[in-house]
Short mmCIF file of C-alpha atoms in Angstrom, two decimals:
data_model
loop_
_atom_site.label_atom_id
_atom_site.label_comp_id
_atom_site.label_asym_id
_atom_site.label_seq_id
_atom_site.Cartn_x
_atom_site.Cartn_y
_atom_site.Cartn_z
CA MET A 25 169.28 189.16 -34.21
CA ILE A 26 166.57 188.88 -31.60
CA GLN A 27 165.92 191.92 -29.46
CA LEU A 28 164.82 190.57 -26.05
CA ARG A 29 162.27 192.50 -24.10
CA LYS A 30 163.68 194.07 -20.98
CA GLU A 31 160.69 193.04 -18.90
CA GLY A 32 159.78 189.41 -18.38
CA GLY A 33 162.80 187.63 -19.86
CA PHE A 34 165.62 187.53 -17.35
CA LYS A 35 163.38 188.39 -14.41
CA ALA A 36 161.02 185.52 -15.18
CA LEU A 37 163.86 183.06 -15.52
CA CYS A 38 165.39 184.26 -12.28
CA ARG A 39 162.08 183.62 -10.61
CA GLY A 40 162.27 180.10 -12.03
CA ALA A 41 165.90 179.69 -11.05
CA LEU A 42 165.13 180.74 -7.51
CA ILE A 43 162.09 178.50 -7.24
CA SER A 44 163.73 176.08 -4.83
CA ALA A 45 164.48 178.77 -2.28
CA GLY A 46 161.40 180.83 -3.17
CA VAL A 47 158.95 178.00 -2.74
CA ILE A 48 160.52 177.10 0.59
CA VAL A 49 160.17 180.66 1.85
CA GLY A 50 156.63 180.85 0.47
CA ILE A 51 155.60 177.63 2.13
CA MET A 52 156.94 178.77 5.48
CA GLY A 53 155.08 182.05 5.26
CA GLN A 54 151.80 180.83 3.81
CA SER A 55 150.60 178.31 6.30
CA ALA A 56 151.50 177.18 9.76
CA GLN A 57 149.37 174.11 9.13
CA ALA A 58 151.58 172.69 6.38
CA GLU A 59 152.51 169.05 6.78
CA THR A 60 156.02 168.36 7.94
CA LEU A 61 158.32 165.44 7.32
CA ALA A 62 157.60 164.30 10.87
CA ASP A 63 153.87 164.28 10.06
CA ALA A 64 154.53 162.06 7.07
CA LEU A 65 156.61 159.68 9.17
CA VAL A 66 153.84 159.53 11.78
CA GLY A 67 151.28 158.73 9.07
CA ALA A 68 153.45 155.95 7.67
CA TYR A 69 154.02 154.48 11.13
CA GLU A 70 150.33 154.52 12.02
CA THR A 71 148.83 153.32 8.73
CA SER A 72 151.38 150.85 7.37
CA GLY A 73 149.78 147.53 6.51
CA LEU A 74 153.24 145.99 6.37
CA LEU A 75 153.87 146.95 10.00
CA ASP A 76 150.44 145.62 11.01
CA GLN A 77 151.17 142.36 9.24
CA ASN A 78 154.50 141.84 10.99
CA ARG A 79 153.11 142.87 14.36
CA ALA A 80 150.54 140.12 13.93
CA LEU A 81 153.32 137.68 13.01
CA LEU A 82 155.11 138.70 16.19
CA ARG A 83 152.00 137.99 18.22
CA ALA A 84 151.79 134.56 16.57
CA ALA A 85 155.39 133.93 17.65
CA ASP A 86 154.43 135.00 21.18
CA GLU A 87 151.69 132.36 21.16
CA ASP A 88 154.25 129.71 20.21
CA VAL A 89 155.89 130.35 23.58
CA ALA A 90 152.55 129.81 25.31
CA THR A 91 152.08 126.57 23.37
CA ALA A 92 155.51 125.31 24.41
CA ILE A 93 154.89 126.23 28.06
CA ALA A 94 151.52 124.44 28.01
CA ALA A 95 153.25 121.15 27.16
CA LEU A 96 154.85 121.21 30.62
CA ARG A 97 151.48 121.37 32.38
CA PRO A 98 148.93 118.64 33.15
CA ILE A 99 146.71 117.64 30.26
CA LEU A 100 143.10 116.85 31.13
CA THR A 101 140.64 115.36 28.66
CA TYR A 102 137.12 114.02 28.97
CA SER A 103 135.03 111.63 26.97
CA ALA A 104 131.31 110.80 26.93
CA SER A 105 129.36 108.28 24.88
CA LEU A 106 125.87 106.92 24.49
CA GLU A 107 125.51 103.58 22.67
CA ARG A 108 122.40 101.72 21.56
CA ASP A 109 122.68 97.98 20.77
CA PHE A 110 119.85 96.23 18.97
CA GLY A 111 119.03 92.82 17.56
CA ASP A 112 118.10 89.41 18.97
CA ARG A 113 119.56 85.96 19.37
CA GLN A 114 117.70 82.75 18.68
CA THR A 115 118.57 79.38 20.23
CA ARG A 116 117.10 75.91 19.49
CA GLN A 117 116.64 73.45 22.31
CA LEU A 118 116.75 69.65 22.04
CA SER A 119 113.02 69.56 22.30
CA GLY A 120 112.80 71.56 19.13
CA LEU A 121 111.63 74.72 20.77
CA ARG A 122 113.25 77.99 19.79
CA THR A 123 113.85 80.82 22.20
CA THR A 124 114.57 84.39 21.23
CA THR A 125 116.68 86.67 23.39
CA SER A 126 116.64 90.42 22.81
CA LEU A 127 120.04 92.06 22.52
CA GLU A 128 118.72 95.58 22.77
CA SER A 129 120.47 97.75 25.35
CA THR A 130 121.44 101.36 25.95
CA THR A 131 124.75 102.15 27.61
CA ALA A 132 126.00 105.54 28.78
CA ALA A 133 129.64 106.12 29.67
CA ILE A 134 131.69 109.07 30.84
CA GLY A 135 135.36 109.35 31.63
CA ILE A 136 138.14 111.75 32.44
CA SER A 137 141.86 111.24 31.97
CA ALA A 138 144.95 113.16 32.97
CA SER A 139 148.61 113.06 32.02
CA LEU A 140 151.66 114.97 33.13
CA LEU A 141 155.10 114.98 31.61
CA LEU A 142 157.63 114.21 34.35
CA TYR A 143 160.87 113.88 32.43
CA ASP A 144 162.02 114.13 28.82
CA SER A 145 165.68 115.21 29.21
CA GLY A 146 164.58 118.84 28.98
CA ALA A 147 163.36 118.59 25.38
CA THR A 148 160.11 120.43 26.07
CA LYS A 149 161.83 123.16 28.08
CA LEU A 150 164.35 123.56 25.28
CA GLY A 151 161.43 123.98 22.88
CA ALA A 152 160.09 126.78 25.05
CA GLU A 153 163.50 128.47 25.07
CA ALA A 154 163.74 128.15 21.31
CA ALA A 155 160.30 129.76 20.98
CA LYS A 156 161.45 132.66 23.17
CA GLU A 157 164.53 133.19 21.01
CA THR A 158 162.28 133.16 17.94
CA VAL A 159 160.19 135.90 19.53
CA LEU A 160 163.31 138.02 20.07
CA ALA A 161 164.38 137.43 16.47
CA THR A 162 160.92 138.40 15.20
CA ARG A 163 161.01 141.59 17.24
CA GLN A 164 164.24 142.60 15.53
CA GLN A 165 162.73 141.78 12.16
CA LEU A 166 159.83 144.11 13.01
CA ILE A 167 162.28 146.91 13.80
CA SER A 168 164.03 146.35 10.48
CA ILE A 169 160.71 146.57 8.64
CA GLU A 170 159.84 149.72 10.59
CA GLN A 171 163.06 151.28 9.29
CA THR A 172 162.17 150.33 5.72
CA VAL A 173 158.70 151.84 6.06
CA LEU A 174 160.03 155.11 7.50
CA LEU A 175 162.75 155.47 4.85
CA ARG A 176 160.13 154.94 2.16
CA ALA A 177 158.07 157.71 3.77
CA VAL A 178 161.10 160.03 3.70
CA GLN A 179 161.57 159.30 0.00
CA ALA A 180 157.87 159.80 -0.74
CA TYR A 181 157.78 163.14 1.09
CA LEU A 182 160.90 164.52 -0.59
CA ASN A 183 159.75 163.30 -4.01
CA VAL A 184 156.51 165.26 -3.71
CA VAL A 185 158.41 168.37 -2.58
CA ALA A 186 160.94 168.01 -5.40
CA PHE A 187 158.46 167.28 -8.17
CA ARG A 188 156.26 170.18 -7.12
CA GLU A 189 159.30 172.41 -7.45
CA PHE A 190 160.06 170.83 -10.83
CA VAL A 191 156.55 171.65 -12.03
CA GLU A 192 156.85 175.26 -10.78
CA LEU A 193 160.22 175.58 -12.47
CA ARG A 194 158.92 174.19 -15.74
CA GLN A 195 155.85 176.45 -15.65
CA ASN A 196 158.02 179.53 -15.15
CA ASN A 197 160.28 178.40 -17.97
CA LEU A 198 157.27 177.84 -20.22
CA ARG A 199 155.95 181.35 -19.52
CA LEU A 200 159.35 182.83 -20.27
CA LEU A 201 159.74 180.96 -23.55
CA THR A 202 156.22 181.95 -24.56
CA GLN A 203 157.17 185.60 -24.07
CA GLU A 204 160.37 185.11 -26.05
CA LEU A 205 158.50 183.46 -28.90
CA ARG A 206 156.12 186.41 -29.07
CA ALA A 207 159.09 188.77 -29.07
CA ALA A 208 160.75 186.79 -31.87
CA GLN A 209 157.56 186.83 -33.92
CA ASP A 210 157.22 190.60 -33.44
CA ARG A 211 160.79 191.17 -34.56
CA PHE A 212 160.37 188.82 -37.49
CA GLU A 213 157.40 190.87 -38.68
CA VAL A 214 159.54 194.01 -38.73
CA GLY A 215 162.49 192.21 -40.26
CA GLU A 216 164.84 192.31 -37.28
CA VAL A 217 165.26 188.50 -37.13
CA THR A 218 164.94 185.62 -39.53
CA ARG A 219 162.45 182.80 -39.70
CA THR A 220 165.16 180.57 -38.22
CA ASP A 221 165.11 182.57 -34.99
CA VAL A 222 161.35 182.11 -34.72
CA ALA A 223 161.64 178.39 -35.41
CA GLN A 224 164.29 178.03 -32.71
CA ALA A 225 162.02 179.78 -30.21
CA GLU A 226 159.10 177.55 -31.25
CA SER A 227 161.25 174.44 -30.81
CA SER A 228 162.34 175.51 -27.34
CA LEU A 229 158.73 176.23 -26.38
CA ALA A 230 157.62 172.79 -27.57
CA GLU A 231 160.41 171.18 -25.59
CA ALA A 232 159.38 173.18 -22.51
CA ARG A 233 155.80 171.95 -22.87
CA SER A 234 157.04 168.38 -23.11
CA GLY A 235 159.21 168.88 -20.03
CA LEU A 236 156.26 170.33 -18.11
CA ALA A 237 154.04 167.40 -19.06
CA THR A 238 156.73 164.97 -17.90
CA ALA A 239 157.19 166.82 -14.62
CA GLN A 240 153.43 166.84 -14.02
CA GLY A 241 153.27 163.10 -14.69
CA ASP A 242 156.14 162.50 -12.29
CA LEU A 243 154.34 164.59 -9.68
CA VAL A 244 151.18 162.51 -10.04
CA GLU A 245 153.23 159.34 -9.49
CA ALA A 246 154.93 160.91 -6.46
CA VAL A 247 151.54 161.86 -4.99
CA GLU A 248 150.28 158.30 -5.46
CA GLU A 249 153.36 156.92 -3.75
CA TYR A 250 152.88 159.37 -0.88
CA ARG A 251 149.24 158.36 -0.52
CA SER A 252 150.21 154.69 -0.46
CA VAL A 253 152.96 155.15 2.12
CA VAL A 254 151.55 157.86 4.38
CA GLY A 255 147.88 156.96 4.08
CA ARG A 256 146.58 160.31 2.81
CA THR A 257 146.94 162.73 -0.07
CA PRO A 258 149.71 165.28 0.52
CA GLY A 259 148.55 168.79 1.30
CA GLN A 260 150.85 171.77 1.61
CA LEU A 261 154.26 170.36 2.53
CA SER A 262 156.81 172.21 4.58
CA PRO A 263 160.45 172.14 3.50
CA PRO A 264 162.35 169.36 5.24
CA PRO A 265 164.00 170.29 8.53
CA SER A 266 167.71 170.32 9.14
CA LEU A 267 169.53 167.10 8.45
CA PRO A 268 169.43 164.53 11.27
CA GLN A 269 172.37 164.33 13.63
CA LEU A 270 174.86 161.80 12.33
CA ASP A 271 178.14 160.45 13.65
CA SER A 272 180.89 162.23 11.75
CA ASN A 273 183.20 159.21 12.02
CA VAL A 274 182.18 156.37 9.74
CA GLU A 275 184.14 153.79 11.73
CA ASN A 276 182.32 154.75 14.94
CA ALA A 277 179.04 154.41 13.10
CA ARG A 278 180.10 151.05 11.70
CA ALA A 279 180.98 149.78 15.19
CA LEU A 280 177.60 150.96 16.50
CA ALA A 281 175.76 149.25 13.67
CA VAL A 282 177.58 145.95 14.17
CA GLN A 283 176.42 145.98 17.78
CA ASN A 284 172.86 147.28 17.47
CA HIS A 285 171.50 146.82 13.95
CA PRO A 286 168.22 144.84 14.04
CA ASP A 287 169.23 142.64 11.11
CA LEU A 288 172.33 141.53 13.00
CA ARG A 289 170.46 140.93 16.23
CA ASN A 290 167.85 138.95 14.34
CA ALA A 291 170.59 136.73 12.90
CA GLN A 292 172.12 136.25 16.37
CA HIS A 293 168.82 135.08 17.83
CA LEU A 294 168.32 132.69 14.91
CA VAL A 295 171.71 131.13 15.68
CA ALA A 296 170.56 130.67 19.29
CA VAL A 297 167.37 128.98 18.06
CA ALA A 298 169.44 126.61 15.93
CA GLU A 299 171.67 125.72 18.89
CA LEU A 300 168.63 124.93 21.04
CA ASN A 301 167.16 122.79 18.27
CA ILE A 302 170.31 120.64 18.28
CA MET A 303 169.90 120.06 22.00
CA ARG A 304 166.23 119.18 21.48
CA ALA A 305 167.12 116.69 18.77
CA LYS A 306 169.65 115.02 21.05
CA ALA A 307 167.14 114.93 23.92
CA ALA A 308 164.77 112.92 21.72
CA LEU A 309 167.15 109.96 22.15
CA SER A 310 166.43 109.83 25.89
CA PRO A 311 163.43 108.18 27.57
CA THR A 312 160.26 110.03 28.49
CA LEU A 313 158.50 109.59 31.81
CA SER A 314 154.85 110.55 32.21
CA ALA A 315 152.20 110.15 34.91
CA THR A 316 148.72 109.13 33.80
CA GLY A 317 145.37 108.64 35.46
CA SER A 318 141.75 108.11 34.45
CA LEU A 319 138.27 107.77 35.91
CA ASP A 320 135.45 106.03 34.00
CA ALA A 321 131.80 105.33 34.70
CA SER A 322 129.27 103.43 32.57
CA GLU A 323 125.65 102.37 33.07
CA ASP A 324 123.25 100.11 31.22
CA LEU A 325 120.11 102.22 31.10
CA GLY A 326 117.88 99.16 30.62
CA THR A 327 119.14 97.41 33.74
CA ILE A 328 120.58 98.22 37.10
CA ASN A 329 124.08 97.29 35.97
CA ASP A 330 126.71 99.99 36.19
CA THR A 331 130.49 100.16 36.33
CA ARG A 332 132.92 102.48 38.07
CA SER A 333 136.66 102.24 37.46
CA GLY A 334 139.87 104.19 37.68
CA THR A 335 143.54 103.87 36.86
CA VAL A 336 146.74 105.55 37.98
CA GLY A 337 150.11 104.84 36.48
CA ILE A 338 153.51 105.96 35.31
CA THR A 339 154.63 105.40 31.77
CA LEU A 340 158.23 105.18 30.68
CA SER A 341 158.90 105.16 26.97
CA GLY A 342 161.89 105.65 24.76
CA PRO A 343 163.19 104.89 21.30
CA ILE A 344 164.92 101.64 20.49
CA TYR A 345 165.16 101.77 16.74
CA ARG A 346 163.59 104.28 14.34
CA GLY A 347 165.53 103.54 11.22
CA GLY A 348 168.10 106.31 11.80
CA ALA A 349 165.50 109.11 11.84
CA LEU A 350 166.66 110.52 15.19
CA SER A 351 170.30 110.66 14.12
CA ALA A 352 169.26 112.31 10.88
CA ALA A 353 167.30 114.92 12.86
CA ILE A 354 170.41 115.73 14.90
CA ARG A 355 172.56 116.13 11.79
CA SER A 356 169.88 118.26 10.16
CA ALA A 357 169.73 120.53 13.21
CA MET A 358 173.51 120.88 13.16
CA ALA A 359 173.44 121.77 9.47
CA SER A 360 170.76 124.39 10.15
CA ARG A 361 172.94 125.81 12.92
CA ASP A 362 175.88 126.05 10.53
CA ALA A 363 173.65 127.78 7.98
CA GLN A 364 172.53 130.34 10.55
CA ARG A 365 176.13 130.97 11.55
CA GLY A 366 176.99 131.59 7.93
CA ASN A 367 174.01 133.92 7.66
CA LEU A 368 175.18 135.79 10.76
CA LEU A 369 178.61 136.30 9.21
CA ASP A 370 177.06 137.48 5.95
CA VAL A 371 174.69 139.87 7.73
CA ARG A 372 177.57 141.31 9.74
CA LYS A 373 179.49 142.01 6.52
CA THR A 374 176.39 143.45 4.85
CA VAL A 375 175.64 145.77 7.76
CA SER A 376 179.23 147.00 7.80
CA GLN A 377 179.20 147.49 4.04
CA ASN A 378 175.88 149.33 4.12
CA VAL A 379 177.22 151.81 6.65
CA GLY A 380 180.24 152.56 4.50
CA SER A 381 178.11 152.82 1.36
CA ALA A 382 175.58 155.09 3.07
CA TYR A 383 178.28 157.48 4.26
CA ALA A 384 179.88 157.46 0.80
CA ALA A 385 176.53 158.27 -0.80
CA LEU A 386 175.96 161.07 1.70
CA SER A 387 179.36 162.56 0.96
CA ALA A 388 178.71 162.32 -2.77
CA GLN A 389 175.34 164.03 -2.46
CA ARG A 390 176.84 166.86 -0.43
CA ALA A 391 179.45 167.37 -3.12
CA SER A 392 176.76 167.18 -5.79
CA LEU A 393 174.66 169.84 -4.07
CA GLN A 394 177.67 172.12 -3.70
CA ALA A 395 178.52 171.62 -7.36
CA SER A 396 174.92 172.39 -8.31
CA GLU A 397 175.08 175.67 -6.40
CA GLU A 398 178.25 176.62 -8.26
CA ARG A 399 176.68 175.59 -11.55
CA ILE A 400 173.63 177.77 -10.89
CA ARG A 401 175.80 180.76 -10.01
CA ALA A 402 177.82 180.38 -13.18
CA ALA A 403 174.72 179.71 -15.31
CA ARG A 404 173.03 182.88 -14.05
CA ILE A 405 176.06 184.99 -14.86
CA ALA A 406 176.32 183.36 -18.29
CA PHE A 407 172.64 183.86 -19.05
CA GLU A 408 172.69 187.49 -18.03
CA GLY A 409 175.76 188.10 -20.17
CA VAL A 410 174.32 186.31 -23.21
CA ARG A 411 171.07 188.19 -22.83
CA GLU A 412 172.82 191.55 -22.73
CA GLU A 413 175.01 190.61 -25.68
CA ALA A 414 171.90 189.60 -27.61
CA THR A 415 170.43 193.05 -27.11
CA LEU A 416 173.55 194.42 -28.79
CA GLY A 417 173.30 191.96 -31.66
CA ALA A 418 176.36 189.94 -30.64
CA ARG A 419 174.39 186.80 -29.76
CA THR A 420 171.77 184.78 -31.58
CA THR A 421 168.41 183.52 -30.39
CA LEU A 422 169.88 180.03 -30.10
CA ASP A 423 172.61 181.31 -27.77
CA VAL A 424 170.01 182.84 -25.47
CA LEU A 425 167.87 179.72 -25.49
CA ASP A 426 170.87 177.52 -24.75
CA ALA A 427 171.82 179.73 -21.80
CA GLU A 428 168.25 179.55 -20.50
CA GLN A 429 168.26 175.77 -20.79
CA GLU A 430 171.56 175.50 -18.96
CA LEU A 431 170.19 177.57 -16.09
CA LEU A 432 167.06 175.42 -16.01
CA ASP A 433 169.11 172.23 -15.98
CA ALA A 434 171.31 173.59 -13.19
CA GLU A 435 168.32 174.47 -11.02
CA THR A 436 166.76 171.08 -11.70
CA SER A 437 169.99 169.40 -10.62
CA ARG A 438 170.00 171.38 -7.39
CA ILE A 439 166.45 170.33 -6.53
CA SER A 440 167.34 166.69 -7.17
CA ALA A 441 170.54 167.02 -5.16
CA GLN A 442 168.68 168.53 -2.21
CA ALA A 443 166.18 165.68 -2.12
CA SER A 444 168.87 163.05 -2.61
CA LEU A 445 170.93 164.55 0.22
CA TYR A 446 168.08 164.12 2.69
CA VAL A 447 167.37 160.59 1.55
CA ALA A 448 171.06 159.75 1.89
CA ALA A 449 171.15 161.17 5.42
CA TYR A 450 168.18 159.08 6.53
CA ALA A 451 169.69 156.07 4.76
CA VAL A 452 172.70 156.52 7.05
CA LEU A 453 170.34 156.31 10.04
CA GLN A 454 168.83 153.13 8.61
CA SER A 455 172.25 151.58 8.03
CA THR A 456 173.13 152.10 11.68
CA GLY A 457 169.76 150.86 12.96
CA ARG A 458 168.54 154.25 14.23
CA LEU A 459 165.74 155.03 11.77
CA THR A 460 162.92 154.13 14.16
CA ALA A 461 159.96 156.02 15.59
CA LYS A 462 161.64 155.94 18.99
CA ASP A 463 165.00 157.24 17.77
CA LEU A 464 163.29 159.98 15.73
CA SER A 465 161.07 160.95 18.70
CA LEU A 466 157.94 160.78 16.57
CA ASN A 467 154.70 161.86 18.19
CA VAL A 468 153.09 158.42 18.07
CA GLN A 469 151.96 155.73 20.44
CA LEU A 470 154.93 153.40 20.14
CA TYR A 471 154.11 149.75 19.59
CA ASP A 472 155.28 147.80 22.62
CA PRO A 473 156.31 144.31 21.45
CA SER A 474 156.53 143.01 25.01
CA ALA A 475 153.00 144.02 26.06
CA TYR A 476 151.25 141.17 24.26
CA TYR A 477 154.02 138.73 25.12
CA ASP A 478 153.65 139.48 28.83
CA LEU A 479 149.97 138.57 28.60
CA VAL A 480 150.42 135.24 26.81
CA LYS A 481 153.81 133.93 27.90
CA ASP A 482 152.29 131.96 30.79
CA ALA A 483 149.53 130.51 28.58
CA PRO A 484 146.58 131.89 30.59
CA VAL A 485 143.20 130.16 30.44
CA PRO A 486 140.23 132.29 29.28
CA SER A 487 138.56 132.21 32.71
CA SER A 488 141.55 133.72 34.54
CA ALA A 489 141.94 137.44 35.16
CA GLN A 490 144.90 137.53 32.79
CA GLY A 491 142.93 135.61 30.17
CA GLN A 492 140.05 138.09 30.37
CA LYS A 493 142.48 140.98 29.98
CA LEU A 494 143.93 139.24 26.95
CA ASP A 495 140.44 138.88 25.46
CA ARG A 496 139.93 142.64 25.76
CA VAL A 497 143.24 143.27 24.02
CA LEU A 498 142.29 140.90 21.19
CA ARG A 499 138.93 142.60 20.71
CA ALA A 500 140.66 145.99 20.53
CA LEU A 501 143.09 144.65 17.91
CA GLN A 502 140.23 143.30 15.82
CA LYS A 503 138.49 146.68 15.88
CA ASN A 504 141.65 148.33 14.63
#
């Protein structure tokens, strides 16, 4: 029977078993400069390429409003030309003489034309309204993506914290098993244990080394994920703060989500866009009335001939027969509207389901963490008892190693349960649409989706004061 050393064995394992709480206390005491979960969320918000991409897409949607508004304004165009004719013309007279006339000439012309849409049954205005609804839908899509980015940051942060604790736990376990192997070898040399006891200790040590290597590899992957999401390599990380405030009633949370979730609002705006597109398609059947005007001037540079002219008019046009294309466009718009309505219904169900699933997962993780605590308590008592019994010869080396492994597994489960509990809590926030930089009160300059829209919605020309302000904003965006 193996005679365990009184120093190192149980104490070392207890240090490993308490690593989750010990590391947390150590981190809090070691450095006030340790990164917090809020710091990680700020980094993800400020460095996310996905957010930058979708902010740019939102600005493109803002410009579509300006384009639609511009169609309601006068359109001015100019033209200028310079033409050179060359050649000659020969004629034969009755007398037999031939005369040659030069056709060479140079003509310059310049003109300006204007047109203004007077009436089109509101089709162009409906297009502008549809563009505005698209902007609102895109804003909600941006919020949804922001939630995804922040939840990924939460996961990345907690993974690094958890895997660092795993590595510490495995290292402590490896040191303990190394001491136990030495003790087994010493007792084998004096005949107190058999070769089997030594082999069992060697096997457990090899398994511990494998577990440490796996934990270190997982930590490297977690660090890479953190760097990708947050934009920097993790330094010293503080333990996560208290869980976010959540509605204790799942039905209240579900009702809130159905009203405010960005995915649902996005779907609602897309239905509005589809409705407007039907009205636009129907308006295409009506006539269009436009006012036109032009001024032209031309001059033959080789002579004194010149021409000045101008026109003013009103043009009325409308479809007579287009092979059924207009009717098909109306039916297509109606089908798209029906599809968006179906999508809205599906999104509503999905949002409601996600809230219920998130709360269920949170409840399960709380129960799992509580069970892990009970498992650790029981595993510690069992290990201490097995260890003491082994000193009396009532337990084998394998019994002690099994008890150690059970305690290690219990502590590992608790670390995983702690991380999973936090992720589940923030997933609840995401399911209700409240996992945003604004809702979390992050210390960041919040992106204002209406700021750029307010600059471009009236389609300013570059020479105007608003256009010059817009140019400065664009230059700042390019620098970033």
